[in-house]
DNA sequence: ATAAATAAGATCATTTTTATCCTATATATA
DNA sequence: TATATATAGGATAAAAATGATCTTATTTAT
């Protein structure tokens, strides 16, 4: 019940891009080195972040990554879920039909509410507020 | 980022024992059948629950499981953590030394607080309140 | 044209998860 | 006491998820 390494790397990557600023091109190699992320692996993760519209990938010489949203609009939740998928905590929260008890299971309700609160807490955290991480 | 199957099975097992009542012996086979848990796997999970002092295992003919605490005192958090270990959400929350940024990383703070809130929500849920799941 | 840089698919290693098998042990009861 | 019943516990295994790298292709600045 923990964030995957890929998820953590995604956050660090977006943190670096946020510090550079929206639209500013940063080389993949730089992000990898500065944020301690295996460069090739970062490439994979970046694809997911780009597909989610959070960054843009520029190919070719002088290529790299470019933040596509304002840090003020970018949340920890968006970044994490772009990589690990929507957080649901327990199978039955995502697919109630996976357990015949779900219609009136109190545990199911607890998980559902816990998920909501949890996602809210990650949504409240914007990169604008996170990036002055020194 | 989801509860393991073992964790979910543990909850269902304790749910069944709670409905039977503290101290009441229930056969492993019954719990497995009623709660849709592979019986041998349940055996393994029960060992962890027993080690945590939440239930007792009785060997021999007419053996089985027995709830050792009042459902009012048993929390979802205790059951889940007995099986999957303490919830920490992100590595650096458990071991800050795993990332040199942790001392003043805002993201680290968010994860730490999210973990606290999350654990609280699972701690508030006692089996007394969960078991009238029908 | 060349060099620099990332893309994308394939592949691989490791770890975690989810079990099951098998032998041992404990206990009720005939 | 012998037997049947039921769980313990270690070993093992299959499957899935995770973490990462390799290779070839493609893009783009110069
Ligand atoms: S028993 Fe309740 S919490 Fe568990 S899987 Fe079924 S619906 Fe979900
Ligand atoms: S960057 Fe921050 S959140 Fe990520 S591992 Fe380091 S301390 Fe934790």
mmCIF file of C-alpha atoms (C1' of nucleotides) and ligand atoms in Angstrom:
data_model
loop_
_atom_site.group_PDB
_atom_site.id
_atom_site.type_symbol
_atom_site.label_atom_id
_atom_site.label_comp_id
_atom_site.label_asym_id
_atom_site.label_seq_id
_atom_site.Cartn_x
_atom_site.Cartn_y
_atom_site.Cartn_z
ATOM 1 C CA UNK A 1 0.000 0.000 0.000
ATOM 2 C CA UNK A 2 2.577 2.461 -1.135
ATOM 3 C CA UNK A 3 3.337 4.709 -4.049
ATOM 4 C CA UNK A 4 5.332 2.947 -6.738
ATOM 5 C CA UNK A 5 8.783 4.122 -7.579
ATOM 6 C CA UNK A 6 7.492 5.292 -10.951
ATOM 7 C CA UNK A 7 4.921 7.434 -9.184
ATOM 8 C CA UNK A 8 7.537 9.015 -6.971
ATOM 9 C CA UNK A 9 9.802 9.645 -9.968
ATOM 10 C CA UNK A 10 6.933 11.328 -11.781
ATOM 11 C CA UNK A 11 6.414 13.693 -8.881
ATOM 12 C CA UNK A 12 10.101 14.567 -8.757
ATOM 13 C CA UNK A 13 10.178 15.162 -12.482
ATOM 14 C CA UNK A 14 7.191 17.487 -12.386
ATOM 15 C CA UNK A 15 8.680 19.203 -9.368
ATOM 16 C CA UNK A 16 11.786 20.019 -11.381
ATOM 17 C CA UNK A 17 9.789 21.219 -14.368
ATOM 18 C CA UNK A 18 7.660 23.370 -12.086
ATOM 19 C CA UNK A 19 10.719 25.031 -10.693
ATOM 20 C CA UNK A 20 11.876 25.761 -14.230
ATOM 21 C CA UNK A 21 8.436 27.129 -15.066
ATOM 22 C CA UNK A 22 5.637 26.385 -17.494
ATOM 23 C CA UNK A 23 6.782 26.093 -21.101
ATOM 24 C CA UNK A 24 10.471 26.063 -20.268
ATOM 25 C CA UNK A 25 12.360 23.274 -21.979
ATOM 26 C CA UNK A 26 14.522 21.108 -19.775
ATOM 27 C CA UNK A 27 16.663 18.253 -20.973
ATOM 28 C CA UNK A 28 15.700 14.773 -19.901
ATOM 29 C CA UNK A 29 19.250 14.086 -18.848
ATOM 30 C CA UNK A 30 19.180 17.084 -16.543
ATOM 31 C CA UNK A 31 15.956 16.048 -14.856
ATOM 32 C CA UNK A 32 17.257 12.521 -14.438
ATOM 33 C CA UNK A 33 20.534 13.657 -12.939
ATOM 34 C CA UNK A 34 19.120 16.337 -10.672
ATOM 35 C CA UNK A 35 16.221 14.299 -9.377
ATOM 36 C CA UNK A 36 17.976 10.928 -9.139
ATOM 37 C CA UNK A 37 15.857 9.090 -11.662
ATOM 38 C CA UNK A 38 17.185 6.415 -14.053
ATOM 39 C CA UNK A 39 17.124 8.260 -17.362
ATOM 40 C CA UNK A 40 15.563 5.569 -19.540
ATOM 41 C CA UNK A 41 12.938 4.843 -16.931
ATOM 42 C CA UNK A 42 12.174 8.544 -16.804
ATOM 43 C CA UNK A 43 11.563 8.355 -20.536
ATOM 44 C CA UNK A 44 8.804 5.818 -19.977
ATOM 45 C CA UNK A 45 7.231 7.807 -17.198
ATOM 46 C CA UNK A 46 7.391 10.993 -19.243
ATOM 47 C CA UNK A 47 5.350 9.316 -21.960
ATOM 48 C CA UNK A 48 2.540 8.803 -19.485
ATOM 49 C CA UNK A 49 2.755 12.338 -18.184
ATOM 50 C CA UNK A 50 2.700 13.655 -21.749
ATOM 51 C CA UNK A 51 -0.303 11.509 -22.676
ATOM 52 C CA UNK A 52 -2.090 13.003 -19.673
ATOM 53 C CA UNK A 53 -1.382 16.456 -21.100
ATOM 54 C CA UNK A 54 0.771 17.525 -18.196
ATOM 55 C CA UNK A 55 3.985 17.922 -20.153
ATOM 56 C CA UNK A 56 5.243 17.940 -23.684
ATOM 57 C CA UNK A 57 8.136 15.947 -25.003
ATOM 58 C CA UNK A 58 10.390 17.575 -27.575
ATOM 59 C CA UNK A 59 12.447 15.244 -29.698
ATOM 60 C CA UNK A 60 15.711 15.847 -31.490
ATOM 61 C CA UNK A 61 18.869 17.678 -30.579
ATOM 62 C CA UNK A 62 18.106 20.284 -27.919
ATOM 63 C CA UNK A 63 15.015 18.291 -27.085
ATOM 64 C CA UNK A 64 13.604 17.613 -23.646
ATOM 65 C CA UNK A 65 10.541 18.138 -21.514
ATOM 66 C CA UNK A 66 8.318 21.123 -21.144
ATOM 67 C CA UNK A 67 5.649 21.719 -18.521
ATOM 68 C CA UNK A 68 2.273 22.327 -20.160
ATOM 69 C CA UNK A 69 0.287 23.613 -17.204
ATOM 70 C CA UNK A 70 0.834 26.246 -14.580
ATOM 71 C CA UNK A 71 2.222 24.861 -11.331
ATOM 72 C CA UNK A 72 -0.745 26.538 -9.652
ATOM 73 C CA UNK A 73 -3.077 24.237 -11.599
ATOM 74 C CA UNK A 74 -1.040 21.089 -11.285
ATOM 75 C CA UNK A 75 -1.914 18.815 -8.384
ATOM 76 C CA UNK A 76 -0.082 15.948 -6.767
ATOM 77 C CA UNK A 77 -3.127 13.802 -7.473
ATOM 78 C CA UNK A 78 -3.024 14.493 -11.206
ATOM 79 C CA UNK A 79 0.632 13.590 -11.456
ATOM 80 C CA UNK A 80 0.402 10.456 -9.379
ATOM 81 C CA UNK A 81 -2.728 9.163 -11.078
ATOM 82 C CA UNK A 82 -1.301 9.873 -14.531
ATOM 83 C CA UNK A 83 1.258 7.228 -13.736
ATOM 84 C CA UNK A 84 -0.356 4.710 -11.400
ATOM 85 C CA UNK A 85 -3.951 5.096 -12.533
ATOM 86 C CA UNK A 86 -6.874 6.195 -10.423
ATOM 87 C CA UNK A 87 -6.458 5.486 -6.742
ATOM 88 C CA UNK A 88 -9.183 3.253 -5.351
ATOM 89 C CA UNK A 89 -7.540 1.527 -2.342
ATOM 90 C CA UNK A 90 -9.677 -1.606 -2.483
ATOM 91 C CA UNK A 91 -10.841 -3.579 -5.512
ATOM 92 C CA UNK A 92 -14.492 -3.371 -4.591
ATOM 93 C CA UNK A 93 -14.328 0.416 -4.564
ATOM 94 C CA UNK A 94 -13.472 0.442 -8.247
ATOM 95 C CA UNK A 95 -15.576 -2.576 -9.186
ATOM 96 C CA UNK A 96 -18.382 -3.135 -6.669
ATOM 97 C CA UNK A 97 -19.522 -6.135 -8.689
ATOM 98 C CA UNK A 98 -16.316 -7.923 -7.724
ATOM 99 C CA UNK A 99 -17.834 -8.697 -4.301
ATOM 100 C CA UNK A 100 -21.457 -9.627 -3.791
ATOM 101 C CA UNK A 101 -21.414 -7.990 -0.359
ATOM 102 C CA UNK A 102 -20.670 -4.520 -1.651
ATOM 103 C CA UNK A 103 -24.298 -3.264 -1.850
ATOM 104 C CA UNK A 104 -24.612 -3.088 1.916
ATOM 105 C CA UNK A 105 -21.102 -3.674 3.195
ATOM 106 C CA UNK A 106 -20.054 -1.114 5.772
ATOM 107 C CA UNK A 107 -16.402 -1.852 5.139
ATOM 108 C CA UNK A 108 -16.949 -1.011 1.524
ATOM 109 C CA UNK A 109 -18.286 2.353 2.602
ATOM 110 C CA UNK A 110 -15.301 3.024 4.800
ATOM 111 C CA UNK A 111 -12.896 2.301 1.965
ATOM 112 C CA UNK A 112 -14.884 4.456 -0.390
ATOM 113 C CA UNK A 113 -14.851 7.397 1.974
ATOM 114 C CA UNK A 114 -11.221 6.896 2.862
ATOM 115 C CA UNK A 115 -10.387 6.951 -0.817
ATOM 116 C CA UNK A 116 -12.315 10.175 -1.311
ATOM 117 C CA UNK A 117 -10.557 11.884 1.579
ATOM 118 C CA UNK A 118 -7.200 10.603 0.464
ATOM 119 C CA UNK A 119 -7.634 11.825 -3.086
ATOM 120 C CA UNK A 120 -8.796 15.166 -1.775
ATOM 121 C CA UNK A 121 -5.658 15.578 0.259
ATOM 122 C CA UNK A 122 -3.525 14.941 -2.806
ATOM 123 C CA UNK A 123 -5.657 17.235 -4.891
ATOM 124 C CA UNK A 124 -5.228 20.131 -2.527
ATOM 125 C CA UNK A 125 -1.482 20.019 -2.998
ATOM 126 C CA UNK A 126 -0.541 22.081 -6.053
ATOM 127 C CA UNK A 127 2.963 22.120 -7.402
ATOM 128 C CA UNK A 128 3.086 25.841 -6.843
ATOM 129 C CA UNK A 129 2.911 25.101 -3.142
ATOM 130 C CA UNK A 130 5.192 22.098 -3.330
ATOM 131 C CA UNK A 131 8.017 23.365 -5.454
ATOM 132 C CA UNK A 132 9.653 25.711 -3.006
ATOM 133 C CA UNK A 133 11.108 22.499 -1.702
ATOM 134 C CA UNK A 134 14.692 23.316 -0.913
ATOM 135 C CA UNK B 1 -1.866 1.518 -4.312
ATOM 136 C CA UNK B 2 -4.479 -0.910 -3.123
ATOM 137 C CA UNK B 3 -5.152 -3.299 -0.293
ATOM 138 C CA UNK B 4 -3.725 -6.726 -0.961
ATOM 139 C CA UNK B 5 -6.025 -9.686 -1.275
ATOM 140 C CA UNK B 6 -4.598 -11.013 1.978
ATOM 141 C CA UNK B 7 -5.578 -7.795 3.699
ATOM 142 C CA UNK B 8 -9.104 -7.982 2.382
ATOM 143 C CA UNK B 9 -9.373 -11.639 3.436
ATOM 144 C CA UNK B 10 -8.221 -10.715 6.923
ATOM 145 C CA UNK B 11 -10.958 -8.120 7.203
ATOM 146 C CA UNK B 12 -13.601 -10.596 6.046
ATOM 147 C CA UNK B 13 -12.359 -13.195 8.471
ATOM 148 C CA UNK B 14 -12.484 -10.818 11.411
ATOM 149 C CA UNK B 15 -15.867 -9.642 10.254
ATOM 150 C CA UNK B 16 -17.171 -13.176 10.484
ATOM 151 C CA UNK B 17 -15.606 -13.745 13.887
ATOM 152 C CA UNK B 18 -17.057 -10.460 15.104
ATOM 153 C CA UNK B 19 -20.521 -11.533 14.079
ATOM 154 C CA UNK B 20 -20.016 -14.768 16.014
ATOM 155 C CA UNK B 21 -18.802 -12.778 19.011
ATOM 156 C CA UNK B 22 -15.658 -12.554 21.112
ATOM 157 C CA UNK B 23 -14.413 -15.921 22.372
ATOM 158 C CA UNK B 24 -16.729 -17.971 20.183
ATOM 159 C CA UNK B 25 -14.963 -20.740 18.308
ATOM 160 C CA UNK B 26 -15.562 -20.913 14.588
ATOM 161 C CA UNK B 27 -14.087 -23.515 12.281
ATOM 162 C CA UNK B 28 -11.592 -22.333 9.721
ATOM 163 C CA UNK B 29 -13.478 -24.188 7.029
ATOM 164 C CA UNK B 30 -16.631 -22.286 7.867
ATOM 165 C CA UNK B 31 -14.954 -18.903 7.715
ATOM 166 C CA UNK B 32 -13.313 -19.817 4.426
ATOM 167 C CA UNK B 33 -16.563 -21.010 2.883
ATOM 168 C CA UNK B 34 -18.771 -18.203 4.148
ATOM 169 C CA UNK B 35 -16.347 -15.414 3.359
ATOM 170 C CA UNK B 36 -14.987 -16.775 0.087
ATOM 171 C CA UNK B 37 -11.392 -17.169 1.185
ATOM 172 C CA UNK B 38 -9.077 -19.986 0.017
ATOM 173 C CA UNK B 39 -8.837 -22.111 3.158
ATOM 174 C CA UNK B 40 -5.090 -22.735 3.202
ATOM 175 C CA UNK B 41 -4.373 -19.106 2.481
ATOM 176 C CA UNK B 42 -6.679 -18.180 5.321
ATOM 177 C CA UNK B 43 -4.528 -20.374 7.529
ATOM 178 C CA UNK B 44 -1.510 -18.216 6.760
ATOM 179 C CA UNK B 45 -3.379 -14.995 7.312
ATOM 180 C CA UNK B 46 -4.800 -16.265 10.582
ATOM 181 C CA UNK B 47 -1.285 -16.838 11.865
ATOM 182 C CA UNK B 48 -0.548 -13.146 11.422
ATOM 183 C CA UNK B 49 -3.794 -12.124 13.062
ATOM 184 C CA UNK B 50 -3.065 -14.461 15.949
ATOM 185 C CA UNK B 51 0.480 -13.135 16.354
ATOM 186 C CA UNK B 52 -1.027 -9.651 16.565
ATOM 187 C CA UNK B 53 -3.208 -10.889 19.416
ATOM 188 C CA UNK B 54 -6.436 -10.298 17.560
ATOM 189 C CA UNK B 55 -7.529 -13.920 17.447
ATOM 190 C CA UNK B 56 -6.593 -17.290 18.823
ATOM 191 C CA UNK B 57 -6.087 -20.427 16.825
ATOM 192 C CA UNK B 58 -7.280 -23.705 18.312
ATOM 193 C CA UNK B 59 -5.724 -26.846 16.902
ATOM 194 C CA UNK B 60 -7.071 -30.363 16.771
ATOM 195 C CA UNK B 61 -10.487 -31.819 16.064
ATOM 196 C CA UNK B 62 -13.127 -29.198 16.791
ATOM 197 C CA UNK B 63 -10.451 -26.597 16.354
ATOM 198 C CA UNK B 64 -10.819 -23.241 14.685
ATOM 199 C CA UNK B 65 -10.533 -19.527 15.320
ATOM 200 C CA UNK B 66 -11.649 -17.423 18.225
ATOM 201 C CA UNK B 67 -11.864 -13.644 18.427
ATOM 202 C CA UNK B 68 -9.773 -12.356 21.304
ATOM 203 C CA UNK B 69 -10.968 -8.768 21.497
ATOM 204 C CA UNK B 70 -14.342 -7.096 21.654
ATOM 205 C CA UNK B 71 -15.570 -5.928 18.238
ATOM 206 C CA UNK B 72 -15.937 -2.518 19.848
ATOM 207 C CA UNK B 73 -12.193 -2.421 20.414
ATOM 208 C CA UNK B 74 -11.174 -3.902 17.091
ATOM 209 C CA UNK B 75 -10.397 -1.432 14.326
ATOM 210 C CA UNK B 76 -10.085 -1.847 10.598
ATOM 211 C CA UNK B 77 -6.611 -0.333 10.887
ATOM 212 C CA UNK B 78 -5.452 -2.958 13.374
ATOM 213 C CA UNK B 79 -6.635 -5.821 11.191
ATOM 214 C CA UNK B 80 -5.223 -4.451 7.979
ATOM 215 C CA UNK B 81 -1.867 -3.518 9.468
ATOM 216 C CA UNK B 82 -1.546 -6.878 11.195
ATOM 217 C CA UNK B 83 -1.389 -8.370 7.725
ATOM 218 C CA UNK B 84 0.199 -5.788 5.434
ATOM 219 C CA UNK B 85 2.338 -3.997 7.981
ATOM 220 C CA UNK B 86 2.140 -0.357 8.933
ATOM 221 C CA UNK B 87 0.741 1.853 6.225
ATOM 222 C CA UNK B 88 3.140 4.594 5.136
ATOM 223 C CA UNK B 89 2.134 5.382 1.522
ATOM 224 C CA UNK B 90 5.563 6.537 0.408
ATOM 225 C CA UNK B 91 8.963 5.109 1.252
ATOM 226 C CA UNK B 92 10.343 8.370 2.549
ATOM 227 C CA UNK B 93 7.525 8.573 5.090
ATOM 228 C CA UNK B 94 8.750 5.397 6.748
ATOM 229 C CA UNK B 95 12.434 6.023 6.151
ATOM 230 C CA UNK B 96 13.173 9.732 5.660
ATOM 231 C CA UNK B 97 16.849 8.893 5.203
ATOM 232 C CA UNK B 98 15.987 7.128 1.951
ATOM 233 C CA UNK B 99 15.779 10.523 0.217
ATOM 234 C CA UNK B 100 18.133 13.389 0.949
ATOM 235 C CA UNK B 101 15.351 15.877 0.155
ATOM 236 C CA UNK B 102 13.084 14.746 2.965
ATOM 237 C CA UNK B 103 14.208 17.284 5.602
ATOM 238 C CA UNK B 104 12.496 20.154 3.794
ATOM 239 C CA UNK B 105 10.483 18.486 1.068
ATOM 240 C CA UNK B 106 6.914 19.749 0.946
ATOM 241 C CA UNK B 107 5.794 16.629 -0.888
ATOM 242 C CA UNK B 108 7.141 14.569 1.957
ATOM 243 C CA UNK B 109 4.966 16.574 4.326
ATOM 244 C CA UNK B 110 1.892 16.012 2.202
ATOM 245 C CA UNK B 111 2.435 12.258 2.161
ATOM 246 C CA UNK B 112 3.039 12.216 5.877
ATOM 247 C CA UNK B 113 -0.158 14.083 6.606
ATOM 248 C CA UNK B 114 -2.146 12.065 4.091
ATOM 249 C CA UNK B 115 -0.938 8.909 5.782
ATOM 250 C CA UNK B 116 -1.972 10.215 9.176
ATOM 251 C CA UNK B 117 -5.462 11.109 7.971
ATOM 252 C CA UNK B 118 -5.804 7.828 6.153
ATOM 253 C CA UNK B 119 -4.813 5.767 9.148
ATOM 254 C CA UNK B 120 -7.182 7.784 11.297
ATOM 255 C CA UNK B 121 -10.082 6.994 9.029
ATOM 256 C CA UNK B 122 -9.346 3.285 9.290
ATOM 257 C CA UNK B 123 -8.878 3.553 13.013
ATOM 258 C CA UNK B 124 -12.265 5.131 13.535
ATOM 259 C CA UNK B 125 -13.957 2.131 11.992
ATOM 260 C CA UNK B 126 -14.531 -0.500 14.676
ATOM 261 C CA UNK B 127 -15.809 -3.948 13.838
ATOM 262 C CA UNK B 128 -18.793 -3.333 16.058
ATOM 263 C CA UNK B 129 -19.864 -0.684 13.586
ATOM 264 C CA UNK B 130 -18.849 -2.694 10.558
ATOM 265 C CA UNK B 131 -20.287 -6.063 11.300
ATOM 266 C CA UNK B 132 -23.931 -5.307 10.873
ATOM 267 C CA UNK B 133 -23.075 -5.624 7.228
ATOM 268 C CA UNK B 134 -26.023 -7.394 5.732
ATOM 269 C "C1'" DA C 1 25.006 15.153 -43.751
ATOM 270 C "C1'" DT C 2 25.936 14.735 -38.979
ATOM 271 C "C1'" DA C 3 25.395 14.669 -34.297
ATOM 272 C "C1'" DA C 4 22.415 14.982 -30.455
ATOM 273 C "C1'" DA C 5 18.430 13.747 -28.194
ATOM 274 C "C1'" DT C 6 14.176 11.370 -27.309
ATOM 275 C "C1'" DA C 7 10.515 7.537 -28.832
ATOM 276 C "C1'" DA C 8 8.888 3.138 -28.578
ATOM 277 C "C1'" DG C 9 8.864 -1.714 -28.416
ATOM 278 C "C1'" DA C 10 11.105 -5.738 -26.618
ATOM 279 C "C1'" DT C 11 13.092 -7.824 -23.096
ATOM 280 C "C1'" DC C 12 14.789 -8.979 -18.652
ATOM 281 C "C1'" DA C 13 15.453 -9.137 -13.564
ATOM 282 C "C1'" DT C 14 13.532 -8.589 -9.168
ATOM 283 C "C1'" DT C 15 10.069 -8.364 -5.929
ATOM 284 C "C1'" DT C 16 5.548 -9.025 -4.334
ATOM 285 C "C1'" DT C 17 1.514 -11.425 -4.208
ATOM 286 C "C1'" DT C 18 -1.293 -15.348 -4.073
ATOM 287 C "C1'" DA C 19 -1.638 -19.315 -3.386
ATOM 288 C "C1'" DT C 20 -0.924 -24.730 -2.612
ATOM 289 C "C1'" DC C 21 1.595 -28.991 -1.023
ATOM 290 C "C1'" DC C 22 3.251 -31.698 2.434
ATOM 291 C "C1'" DT C 23 4.508 -33.299 6.869
ATOM 292 C "C1'" DA C 24 3.901 -32.492 11.701
ATOM 293 C "C1'" DT C 25 1.198 -31.715 15.573
ATOM 294 C "C1'" DA C 26 -2.701 -31.169 18.476
ATOM 295 C "C1'" DT C 27 -7.183 -32.714 20.245
ATOM 296 C "C1'" DA C 28 -11.900 -34.759 20.631
ATOM 297 C "C1'" DT C 29 -13.920 -38.965 20.913
ATOM 298 C "C1'" DA C 30 -14.845 -43.772 20.007
ATOM 299 C "C1'" DT D 1 -5.203 -45.866 23.374
ATOM 300 C "C1'" DA D 2 -6.191 -45.631 18.454
ATOM 301 C "C1'" DT D 3 -8.335 -42.959 15.049
ATOM 302 C "C1'" DA D 4 -10.196 -39.331 12.704
ATOM 303 C "C1'" DT D 5 -10.338 -34.463 12.403
ATOM 304 C "C1'" DA D 6 -8.430 -30.059 12.137
ATOM 305 C "C1'" DT D 7 -4.887 -26.629 12.187
ATOM 306 C "C1'" DA D 8 0.485 -25.391 12.076
ATOM 307 C "C1'" DG D 9 4.267 -24.278 9.608
ATOM 308 C "C1'" DG D 10 7.865 -24.731 6.232
ATOM 309 C "C1'" DA D 11 8.767 -25.306 1.420
ATOM 310 C "C1'" DT D 12 7.595 -24.441 -2.912
ATOM 311 C "C1'" DA D 13 5.533 -22.580 -6.927
ATOM 312 C "C1'" DA D 14 2.804 -19.875 -10.130
ATOM 313 C "C1'" DA D 15 1.421 -15.427 -11.422
ATOM 314 C "C1'" DA D 16 1.519 -10.620 -11.459
ATOM 315 C "C1'" DA D 17 3.487 -6.236 -10.714
ATOM 316 C "C1'" DT D 18 7.386 -3.453 -10.599
ATOM 317 C "C1'" DG D 19 11.734 -1.508 -11.965
ATOM 318 C "C1'" DA D 20 14.847 -1.014 -15.276
ATOM 319 C "C1'" DT D 21 17.619 -1.554 -19.494
ATOM 320 C "C1'" DC D 22 18.603 -2.650 -24.489
ATOM 321 C "C1'" DT D 23 17.967 -1.802 -29.146
ATOM 322 C "C1'" DT D 24 16.466 0.367 -33.129
ATOM 323 C "C1'" DA D 25 14.026 4.162 -35.044
ATOM 324 C "C1'" DT D 26 12.903 8.878 -35.424
ATOM 325 C "C1'" DT D 27 13.279 13.706 -34.885
ATOM 326 C "C1'" DT D 28 15.642 18.053 -35.124
ATOM 327 C "C1'" DA D 29 19.411 21.620 -34.574
ATOM 328 C "C1'" DT D 30 23.487 22.868 -36.745
HETATM 329 S S1 LIG E 1 -16.458 -7.577 1.956
HETATM 330 FE FE1 LIG E 1 -17.002 -5.429 1.743
HETATM 331 S S2 LIG E 1 -15.018 -4.395 1.751
HETATM 332 FE FE2 LIG E 1 -14.572 -6.541 1.361
HETATM 333 S S3 LIG E 1 -14.539 -6.725 -0.874
HETATM 334 FE FE3 LIG E 1 -16.639 -7.193 -0.239
HETATM 335 S S4 LIG E 1 -17.699 -5.245 -0.368
HETATM 336 FE FE4 LIG E 1 -15.526 -4.763 -0.392
HETATM 337 S S1 LIG E 2 11.362 13.955 -3.071
HETATM 338 FE FE1 LIG E 2 10.211 14.373 -1.207
HETATM 339 S S2 LIG E 2 8.414 13.052 -1.410
HETATM 340 FE FE2 LIG E 2 9.877 12.287 -2.898
HETATM 341 S S3 LIG E 2 11.009 10.678 -1.800
HETATM 342 FE FE3 LIG E 2 12.175 12.576 -1.505
HETATM 343 S S4 LIG E 2 11.400 13.406 0.413
HETATM 344 FE FE4 LIG E 2 9.922 11.896 -0.251
#
